[in-house]
Amino acid sequence: MATDTSPNFQAVIPTTEFHTELSLPTPDHDGLDFWQYMVAGSIAGSVEHMAMFPVDTLKTRMQALTTTTTTTSCLRQSLSSILKLEGPSSLYRGISAMALGAGPAHAVYFSVYEFCKQAFSSSFTTNNYSSLVHAASGVCATVTSDAVFTPMDVVKQRLQLKSSPYKGVVDCVRRVALEEGVGAFFKSYRTTVVMNAPFTAVHFAAYEATKKGLVEVSPEIADDRRWVVHATAGGAAGALAAVVTTPLDVVKTQLQCQGVCGCDRFSSNSIGHVIKTVIRKDGYRGLMRGYVPRMLFHAPAAAICWSTYEASKSFFHKLN
């Protein structure tokens, strides 16, 4: 569905305020074809998750099993143990599931984000609401993309566990469907949305605000080192959003890995029930399990993702 001929996908605010919001002197990247947003998002998501997959494996291991340690030393011990006992290849177990899910999910994610950003922007003609527009667009994007990504995320996390009983993606999908039902792939969807909605709102609002602030402080970097703006803003936004939403990420991991490799099985899939169980066993510290690798994952991952996404958009802009 081409957007360059549709009024809903035009740069709806060709005013000084709109260009001030972007704070970039280069031509506006909005108004690309819908498929170009999807391709750019797919490339960005795939590069991001593939590059940071070993850190994601560490996070999953730390969150899935009961432990009361959340320090950096625990992260080093976990990495050392995996490399010594299982070998480096174990850090990439489940990456094929990520490859199958990340591309389509991020294609949906960024295309919906761009669509909503332009649609919401038509209702506000000043920069006073720019953060709200970006946050609301991000929430809409995550609700739709999580429906695509959650089943493969379940498979990925189960394959990442130590001594995982599954031989691979196909075996995991088949056994989970037969033993637990298709619904098992979506048990954590509600938790994922509840987690990713505030994560995305914080992430997008912080990204746009940081990007604008960087360009205002050093306007010259927008001319010849634009990737620095996207990487720095994305990294800062990713780290902040990751720390804030770690407790809900623990809940999501617990639900997706329940009953596998010694992980607890819950009588209810409600967020409140899982939170109470974690607090009862490990205290409030248990809700912050894996926050270090989560932050170490999302900060560079966001920098990589935004840089790749904006570069892809720039390519399509020039191509058009």
mmCIF file of C-alpha atoms in Angstrom:
data_model
loop_
_atom_site.group_PDB
_atom_site.id
_atom_site.type_symbol
_atom_site.label_atom_id
_atom_site.label_comp_id
_atom_site.label_asym_id
_atom_site.label_seq_id
_atom_site.Cartn_x
_atom_site.Cartn_y
_atom_site.Cartn_z
ATOM 1 C CA MET A 1 0.000 0.000 0.000
ATOM 2 C CA ALA A 2 1.805 3.090 -1.221
ATOM 3 C CA THR A 3 1.646 6.095 1.045
ATOM 4 C CA ASP A 4 3.108 8.754 -1.241
ATOM 5 C CA THR A 5 -0.303 9.064 -2.929
ATOM 6 C CA SER A 6 -2.379 8.785 0.229
ATOM 7 C CA PRO A 7 -3.218 11.935 2.199
ATOM 8 C CA ASN A 8 -2.907 10.008 5.475
ATOM 9 C CA PHE A 9 0.748 9.324 4.828
ATOM 10 C CA GLN A 10 1.889 12.737 3.625
ATOM 11 C CA ALA A 11 4.074 14.918 5.825
ATOM 12 C CA VAL A 12 0.990 16.381 7.442
ATOM 13 C CA ILE A 13 2.668 19.336 9.139
ATOM 14 C CA PRO A 14 4.996 21.022 6.641
ATOM 15 C CA THR A 15 5.531 23.883 9.050
ATOM 16 C CA THR A 16 8.503 25.359 10.838
ATOM 17 C CA GLU A 17 7.395 23.687 14.068
ATOM 18 C CA PHE A 18 7.525 20.225 12.469
ATOM 19 C CA HIS A 19 11.088 20.679 11.227
ATOM 20 C CA THR A 20 12.068 22.136 14.579
ATOM 21 C CA GLU A 21 10.717 19.015 16.258
ATOM 22 C CA LEU A 22 12.936 16.803 14.115
ATOM 23 C CA SER A 23 15.819 19.239 14.630
ATOM 24 C CA LEU A 24 17.582 17.889 11.561
ATOM 25 C CA PRO A 25 18.509 20.054 8.573
ATOM 26 C CA THR A 26 18.292 17.207 6.064
ATOM 27 C CA PRO A 27 15.099 16.608 4.028
ATOM 28 C CA ASP A 28 12.120 15.077 5.815
ATOM 29 C CA HIS A 29 12.130 11.289 5.726
ATOM 30 C CA ASP A 30 8.395 10.927 6.261
ATOM 31 C CA GLY A 31 6.215 10.209 3.269
ATOM 32 C CA LEU A 32 8.043 7.009 2.303
ATOM 33 C CA ASP A 33 6.084 4.119 0.911
ATOM 34 C CA PHE A 34 4.542 1.823 3.499
ATOM 35 C CA TRP A 35 6.676 -1.127 2.374
ATOM 36 C CA GLN A 36 9.812 0.998 2.778
ATOM 37 C CA TYR A 37 9.018 1.618 6.447
ATOM 38 C CA MET A 38 8.536 -2.123 6.857
ATOM 39 C CA VAL A 39 11.821 -3.012 5.155
ATOM 40 C CA ALA A 40 13.739 -0.408 7.145
ATOM 41 C CA GLY A 41 12.222 -1.662 10.407
ATOM 42 C CA SER A 42 12.852 -5.295 9.531
ATOM 43 C CA ILE A 43 16.523 -4.640 8.789
ATOM 44 C CA ALA A 44 16.957 -2.596 11.969
ATOM 45 C CA GLY A 45 15.299 -5.196 14.207
ATOM 46 C CA SER A 46 17.207 -8.117 12.745
ATOM 47 C CA VAL A 47 20.591 -6.391 13.046
ATOM 48 C CA GLU A 48 19.828 -5.273 16.598
ATOM 49 C CA HIS A 49 18.789 -8.661 17.970
ATOM 50 C CA MET A 50 21.423 -10.704 16.175
ATOM 51 C CA ALA A 51 24.222 -8.452 17.398
ATOM 52 C CA MET A 52 23.074 -8.526 21.039
ATOM 53 C CA PHE A 53 21.787 -12.109 21.250
ATOM 54 C CA PRO A 54 24.478 -13.447 23.662
ATOM 55 C CA VAL A 55 23.575 -10.751 26.208
ATOM 56 C CA ASP A 56 19.908 -11.649 25.826
ATOM 57 C CA THR A 57 20.773 -15.279 26.606
ATOM 58 C CA LEU A 58 22.465 -14.209 29.849
ATOM 59 C CA LYS A 59 19.432 -12.142 30.820
ATOM 60 C CA THR A 60 17.062 -15.032 30.191
ATOM 61 C CA ARG A 61 19.163 -17.445 32.254
ATOM 62 C CA MET A 62 19.315 -15.027 35.193
ATOM 63 C CA GLN A 63 15.598 -14.241 35.161
ATOM 64 C CA ALA A 64 14.261 -17.749 34.649
ATOM 65 C CA LEU A 65 15.875 -19.475 37.611
ATOM 66 C CA THR A 66 15.592 -18.533 41.266
ATOM 67 C CA THR A 67 18.436 -16.391 42.502
ATOM 68 C CA THR A 68 18.800 -13.427 44.809
ATOM 69 C CA THR A 69 21.888 -11.970 43.172
ATOM 70 C CA THR A 70 21.526 -9.190 40.627
ATOM 71 C CA THR A 71 25.028 -7.731 40.634
ATOM 72 C CA THR A 72 27.558 -7.336 37.855
ATOM 73 C CA SER A 73 29.709 -10.063 39.476
ATOM 74 C CA CYS A 74 26.815 -12.506 38.999
ATOM 75 C CA LEU A 75 26.753 -11.562 35.326
ATOM 76 C CA ARG A 76 30.469 -12.341 34.974
ATOM 77 C CA GLN A 77 30.051 -15.634 36.819
ATOM 78 C CA SER A 78 27.134 -16.638 34.599
ATOM 79 C CA LEU A 79 29.073 -15.842 31.434
ATOM 80 C CA SER A 80 32.168 -17.681 32.686
ATOM 81 C CA SER A 81 30.111 -20.732 33.651
ATOM 82 C CA ILE A 82 28.361 -20.913 30.284
ATOM 83 C CA LEU A 83 31.599 -20.588 28.318
ATOM 84 C CA LYS A 84 33.375 -23.188 30.461
ATOM 85 C CA LEU A 85 30.642 -25.818 30.736
ATOM 86 C CA GLU A 86 28.646 -25.364 27.526
ATOM 87 C CA GLY A 87 30.903 -23.540 25.095
ATOM 88 C CA PRO A 88 30.412 -20.253 23.195
ATOM 89 C CA SER A 89 27.815 -21.769 20.854
ATOM 90 C CA SER A 90 25.331 -22.064 23.734
ATOM 91 C CA LEU A 91 25.099 -18.276 23.845
ATOM 92 C CA TYR A 92 23.510 -18.432 20.397
ATOM 93 C CA ARG A 93 21.076 -21.260 21.046
ATOM 94 C CA GLY A 94 17.644 -20.065 19.899
ATOM 95 C CA ILE A 95 18.966 -17.410 17.529
ATOM 96 C CA SER A 96 17.090 -19.016 14.630
ATOM 97 C CA ALA A 97 13.805 -18.342 16.462
ATOM 98 C CA MET A 98 14.904 -14.753 16.898
ATOM 99 C CA ALA A 99 15.706 -14.511 13.192
ATOM 100 C CA LEU A 100 12.219 -15.748 12.304
ATOM 101 C CA GLY A 101 10.457 -13.376 14.673
ATOM 102 C CA ALA A 102 12.517 -10.179 14.801
ATOM 103 C CA GLY A 103 12.257 -9.203 11.142
ATOM 104 C CA PRO A 104 8.459 -9.411 10.729
ATOM 105 C CA ALA A 105 7.799 -7.993 14.210
ATOM 106 C CA HIS A 106 9.998 -4.940 13.662
ATOM 107 C CA ALA A 107 8.574 -4.418 10.197
ATOM 108 C CA VAL A 108 5.145 -4.103 11.819
ATOM 109 C CA TYR A 109 6.581 -2.120 14.735
ATOM 110 C CA PHE A 110 8.200 0.699 12.789
ATOM 111 C CA SER A 111 5.587 0.948 10.038
ATOM 112 C CA VAL A 112 2.790 1.291 12.614
ATOM 113 C CA TYR A 113 4.907 3.793 14.559
ATOM 114 C CA GLU A 114 5.447 5.986 11.490
ATOM 115 C CA PHE A 115 1.792 5.751 10.489
ATOM 116 C CA CYS A 116 0.543 6.689 13.978
ATOM 117 C CA LYS A 117 3.133 9.444 14.394
ATOM 118 C CA GLN A 118 1.972 11.158 11.233
ATOM 119 C CA ALA A 119 -1.704 10.574 12.020
ATOM 120 C CA PHE A 120 -1.391 11.915 15.583
ATOM 121 C CA SER A 121 0.765 14.832 14.462
ATOM 122 C CA SER A 122 -2.084 16.102 12.283
ATOM 123 C CA SER A 123 -4.029 16.838 15.477
ATOM 124 C CA PHE A 124 -1.233 18.883 17.075
ATOM 125 C CA THR A 125 0.468 21.779 15.324
ATOM 126 C CA THR A 126 2.973 22.715 18.030
ATOM 127 C CA ASN A 127 5.913 21.017 19.692
ATOM 128 C CA ASN A 128 4.178 21.078 23.081
ATOM 129 C CA TYR A 129 2.675 17.664 22.382
ATOM 130 C CA SER A 130 5.554 16.104 20.461
ATOM 131 C CA SER A 131 6.582 13.777 23.325
ATOM 132 C CA LEU A 132 2.979 12.640 23.762
ATOM 133 C CA VAL A 133 2.684 11.950 20.035
ATOM 134 C CA HIS A 134 5.848 9.840 19.990
ATOM 135 C CA ALA A 135 4.889 7.964 23.162
ATOM 136 C CA ALA A 136 1.352 7.200 21.954
ATOM 137 C CA SER A 137 2.657 6.096 18.556
ATOM 138 C CA GLY A 138 5.140 3.791 20.254
ATOM 139 C CA VAL A 139 2.440 2.181 22.391
ATOM 140 C CA CYS A 140 0.282 1.490 19.319
ATOM 141 C CA ALA A 141 3.299 0.007 17.576
ATOM 142 C CA THR A 142 4.200 -2.342 20.417
ATOM 143 C CA VAL A 143 0.650 -3.705 20.863
ATOM 144 C CA THR A 144 0.563 -4.826 17.225
ATOM 145 C CA SER A 145 4.159 -6.042 16.915
ATOM 146 C CA ASP A 146 4.030 -8.048 20.164
ATOM 147 C CA ALA A 147 1.239 -10.170 18.700
ATOM 148 C CA VAL A 148 3.668 -11.150 15.937
ATOM 149 C CA PHE A 149 6.768 -11.610 18.078
ATOM 150 C CA THR A 150 5.490 -13.245 21.294
ATOM 151 C CA PRO A 151 5.179 -16.849 19.954
ATOM 152 C CA MET A 152 8.754 -16.842 18.627
ATOM 153 C CA ASP A 153 9.966 -15.185 21.840
ATOM 154 C CA VAL A 154 8.521 -18.106 23.800
ATOM 155 C CA VAL A 155 10.426 -20.543 21.582
ATOM 156 C CA LYS A 156 13.613 -18.476 21.779
ATOM 157 C CA GLN A 157 13.643 -18.272 25.574
ATOM 158 C CA ARG A 158 12.945 -21.974 26.042
ATOM 159 C CA LEU A 159 15.848 -22.812 23.741
ATOM 160 C CA GLN A 160 18.114 -20.403 25.655
ATOM 161 C CA LEU A 161 17.711 -22.242 28.954
ATOM 162 C CA LYS A 162 20.467 -24.495 30.256
ATOM 163 C CA SER A 163 19.862 -28.157 29.331
ATOM 164 C CA SER A 164 16.872 -27.192 27.192
ATOM 165 C CA PRO A 165 14.920 -30.358 26.277
ATOM 166 C CA TYR A 166 14.186 -29.100 22.768
ATOM 167 C CA LYS A 167 16.296 -29.975 19.736
ATOM 168 C CA GLY A 168 15.501 -26.823 17.818
ATOM 169 C CA VAL A 169 12.804 -24.376 16.727
ATOM 170 C CA VAL A 170 10.606 -26.904 14.926
ATOM 171 C CA ASP A 171 10.834 -29.436 17.759
ATOM 172 C CA CYS A 172 10.017 -26.768 20.348
ATOM 173 C CA VAL A 173 7.002 -25.493 18.418
ATOM 174 C CA ARG A 174 5.687 -29.021 17.872
ATOM 175 C CA ARG A 175 6.125 -30.188 21.480
ATOM 176 C CA VAL A 176 4.732 -27.040 23.074
ATOM 177 C CA ALA A 177 1.683 -27.146 20.791
ATOM 178 C CA LEU A 178 1.053 -30.837 21.530
ATOM 179 C CA GLU A 179 1.829 -30.824 25.265
ATOM 180 C CA GLU A 180 0.554 -27.392 26.326
ATOM 181 C CA GLY A 181 -1.671 -26.245 23.506
ATOM 182 C CA VAL A 182 -1.355 -23.333 21.097
ATOM 183 C CA GLY A 183 -2.372 -20.968 23.884
ATOM 184 C CA ALA A 184 1.007 -21.545 25.543
ATOM 185 C CA PHE A 185 2.617 -19.367 22.882
ATOM 186 C CA PHE A 186 0.479 -16.416 23.992
ATOM 187 C CA LYS A 187 0.391 -16.877 27.790
ATOM 188 C CA SER A 188 2.783 -13.971 28.227
ATOM 189 C CA TYR A 189 1.234 -11.693 25.598
ATOM 190 C CA ARG A 190 -0.714 -9.625 28.107
ATOM 191 C CA THR A 191 2.362 -9.273 30.308
ATOM 192 C CA THR A 192 4.494 -8.438 27.284
ATOM 193 C CA VAL A 193 2.117 -5.657 26.230
ATOM 194 C CA VAL A 194 1.863 -4.314 29.787
ATOM 195 C CA MET A 195 5.670 -4.285 29.942
ATOM 196 C CA ASN A 196 6.374 -2.977 26.459
ATOM 197 C CA ALA A 197 3.738 -0.242 26.488
ATOM 198 C CA PRO A 198 5.511 1.815 29.191
ATOM 199 C CA PHE A 199 8.896 0.672 27.851
ATOM 200 C CA THR A 200 8.058 1.959 24.388
ATOM 201 C CA ALA A 201 6.472 5.159 25.682
ATOM 202 C CA VAL A 202 9.579 5.975 27.723
ATOM 203 C CA HIS A 203 11.889 4.820 24.938
ATOM 204 C CA PHE A 204 10.373 6.819 22.084
ATOM 205 C CA ALA A 205 9.782 9.960 24.129
ATOM 206 C CA ALA A 206 13.333 9.835 25.544
ATOM 207 C CA TYR A 207 14.795 9.100 22.115
ATOM 208 C CA GLU A 208 13.118 12.029 20.389
ATOM 209 C CA ALA A 209 13.837 14.394 23.297
ATOM 210 C CA THR A 210 17.499 13.340 23.520
ATOM 211 C CA LYS A 211 17.930 13.588 19.751
ATOM 212 C CA LYS A 212 16.483 17.083 19.741
ATOM 213 C CA GLY A 213 18.630 18.142 22.692
ATOM 214 C CA LEU A 214 21.837 16.817 21.120
ATOM 215 C CA VAL A 215 21.257 18.688 17.888
ATOM 216 C CA GLU A 216 20.403 21.907 19.724
ATOM 217 C CA VAL A 217 23.581 21.679 21.806
ATOM 218 C CA SER A 218 25.812 20.796 18.815
ATOM 219 C CA PRO A 219 24.024 21.664 15.546
ATOM 220 C CA GLU A 220 27.091 20.728 13.514
ATOM 221 C CA ILE A 221 26.770 17.019 14.316
ATOM 222 C CA ALA A 222 23.504 16.876 12.392
ATOM 223 C CA ASP A 223 25.312 17.698 9.156
ATOM 224 C CA ASP A 224 28.135 15.204 8.833
ATOM 225 C CA ARG A 225 27.879 12.852 11.818
ATOM 226 C CA ARG A 226 24.158 12.282 12.003
ATOM 227 C CA TRP A 227 24.542 8.642 13.017
ATOM 228 C CA VAL A 228 26.097 9.856 16.281
ATOM 229 C CA VAL A 229 22.814 11.573 17.150
ATOM 230 C CA HIS A 230 20.696 8.472 16.550
ATOM 231 C CA ALA A 231 23.144 6.120 18.284
ATOM 232 C CA THR A 232 23.553 8.292 21.382
ATOM 233 C CA ALA A 233 19.869 9.114 21.721
ATOM 234 C CA GLY A 234 18.873 5.490 21.122
ATOM 235 C CA GLY A 235 21.374 4.166 23.651
ATOM 236 C CA ALA A 236 20.267 6.561 26.387
ATOM 237 C CA ALA A 237 16.585 5.873 25.747
ATOM 238 C CA GLY A 238 17.116 2.110 25.674
ATOM 239 C CA ALA A 239 19.009 2.015 28.980
ATOM 240 C CA LEU A 240 16.421 4.148 30.791
ATOM 241 C CA ALA A 241 13.430 2.205 29.503
ATOM 242 C CA ALA A 242 15.108 -1.143 30.252
ATOM 243 C CA VAL A 243 15.760 -0.415 33.929
ATOM 244 C CA VAL A 244 12.256 0.974 34.520
ATOM 245 C CA THR A 245 10.493 -2.096 33.113
ATOM 246 C CA THR A 246 12.760 -4.890 34.440
ATOM 247 C CA PRO A 247 10.202 -6.233 36.995
ATOM 248 C CA LEU A 248 7.646 -6.863 34.243
ATOM 249 C CA ASP A 249 10.339 -8.471 32.083
ATOM 250 C CA VAL A 250 11.027 -10.917 34.935
ATOM 251 C CA VAL A 251 7.323 -11.785 35.017
ATOM 252 C CA LYS A 252 7.288 -12.313 31.243
ATOM 253 C CA THR A 253 10.305 -14.627 31.355
ATOM 254 C CA GLN A 254 8.829 -16.623 34.245
ATOM 255 C CA LEU A 255 5.583 -17.160 32.324
ATOM 256 C CA GLN A 256 7.285 -18.121 29.069
ATOM 257 C CA CYS A 257 9.697 -20.599 30.672
ATOM 258 C CA GLN A 258 7.437 -22.081 33.355
ATOM 259 C CA GLY A 259 7.792 -25.799 33.885
ATOM 260 C CA VAL A 260 10.963 -26.069 31.768
ATOM 261 C CA CYS A 261 14.459 -26.842 33.105
ATOM 262 C CA GLY A 262 13.492 -26.395 36.755
ATOM 263 C CA CYS A 263 11.544 -23.162 36.296
ATOM 264 C CA ASP A 264 8.472 -22.668 38.479
ATOM 265 C CA ARG A 265 5.036 -23.469 37.110
ATOM 266 C CA PHE A 266 2.251 -21.076 38.069
ATOM 267 C CA SER A 267 -1.375 -21.891 38.799
ATOM 268 C CA SER A 268 -2.393 -18.554 37.295
ATOM 269 C CA ASN A 269 -0.983 -16.519 34.409
ATOM 270 C CA SER A 270 -1.935 -13.217 36.001
ATOM 271 C CA ILE A 271 0.813 -10.644 36.474
ATOM 272 C CA GLY A 272 -0.122 -10.097 40.108
ATOM 273 C CA HIS A 273 0.145 -13.799 40.953
ATOM 274 C CA VAL A 274 3.617 -14.122 39.430
ATOM 275 C CA ILE A 275 4.832 -10.949 41.151
ATOM 276 C CA LYS A 276 3.594 -12.202 44.541
ATOM 277 C CA THR A 277 5.291 -15.572 43.965
ATOM 278 C CA VAL A 278 8.624 -13.969 43.061
ATOM 279 C CA ILE A 279 8.498 -11.621 46.064
ATOM 280 C CA ARG A 280 7.600 -14.468 48.418
ATOM 281 C CA LYS A 281 10.555 -16.585 47.256
ATOM 282 C CA ASP A 282 13.237 -13.980 46.554
ATOM 283 C CA GLY A 283 12.004 -10.715 48.007
ATOM 284 C CA TYR A 284 11.712 -7.503 46.043
ATOM 285 C CA ARG A 285 15.232 -8.044 44.710
ATOM 286 C CA GLY A 286 13.866 -10.943 42.706
ATOM 287 C CA LEU A 287 11.916 -8.511 40.531
ATOM 288 C CA MET A 288 15.190 -6.901 39.437
ATOM 289 C CA ARG A 289 16.876 -10.121 38.360
ATOM 290 C CA GLY A 290 18.787 -9.622 35.148
ATOM 291 C CA TYR A 291 18.555 -5.833 35.129
ATOM 292 C CA VAL A 292 22.282 -5.501 34.383
ATOM 293 C CA PRO A 293 22.295 -7.643 31.196
ATOM 294 C CA ARG A 294 18.914 -6.159 30.258
ATOM 295 C CA MET A 295 20.375 -2.658 30.408
ATOM 296 C CA LEU A 296 23.546 -3.810 28.665
ATOM 297 C CA PHE A 297 21.360 -5.325 25.967
ATOM 298 C CA HIS A 298 18.948 -2.472 25.344
ATOM 299 C CA ALA A 299 21.390 0.441 25.400
ATOM 300 C CA PRO A 300 23.619 -0.733 22.510
ATOM 301 C CA ALA A 301 20.712 -2.554 20.861
ATOM 302 C CA ALA A 302 18.682 0.639 20.680
ATOM 303 C CA ALA A 303 21.709 2.534 19.370
ATOM 304 C CA ILE A 304 22.208 -0.092 16.656
ATOM 305 C CA CYS A 305 18.504 -0.282 15.854
ATOM 306 C CA TRP A 306 17.878 3.446 15.503
ATOM 307 C CA SER A 307 21.070 4.052 13.545
ATOM 308 C CA THR A 308 20.216 1.234 11.128
ATOM 309 C CA TYR A 309 16.581 2.308 10.840
ATOM 310 C CA GLU A 310 17.393 5.950 10.110
ATOM 311 C CA ALA A 311 20.114 4.918 7.651
ATOM 312 C CA SER A 312 17.633 2.681 5.832
ATOM 313 C CA LYS A 313 15.084 5.491 5.717
ATOM 314 C CA SER A 314 17.745 7.834 4.357
ATOM 315 C CA PHE A 315 18.579 5.298 1.640
ATOM 316 C CA PHE A 316 14.936 5.021 0.572
ATOM 317 C CA HIS A 317 14.536 8.793 0.703
ATOM 318 C CA LYS A 318 17.417 9.228 -1.725
ATOM 319 C CA LEU A 319 16.151 6.340 -3.840
ATOM 320 C CA ASN A 320 12.736 7.941 -4.160
#
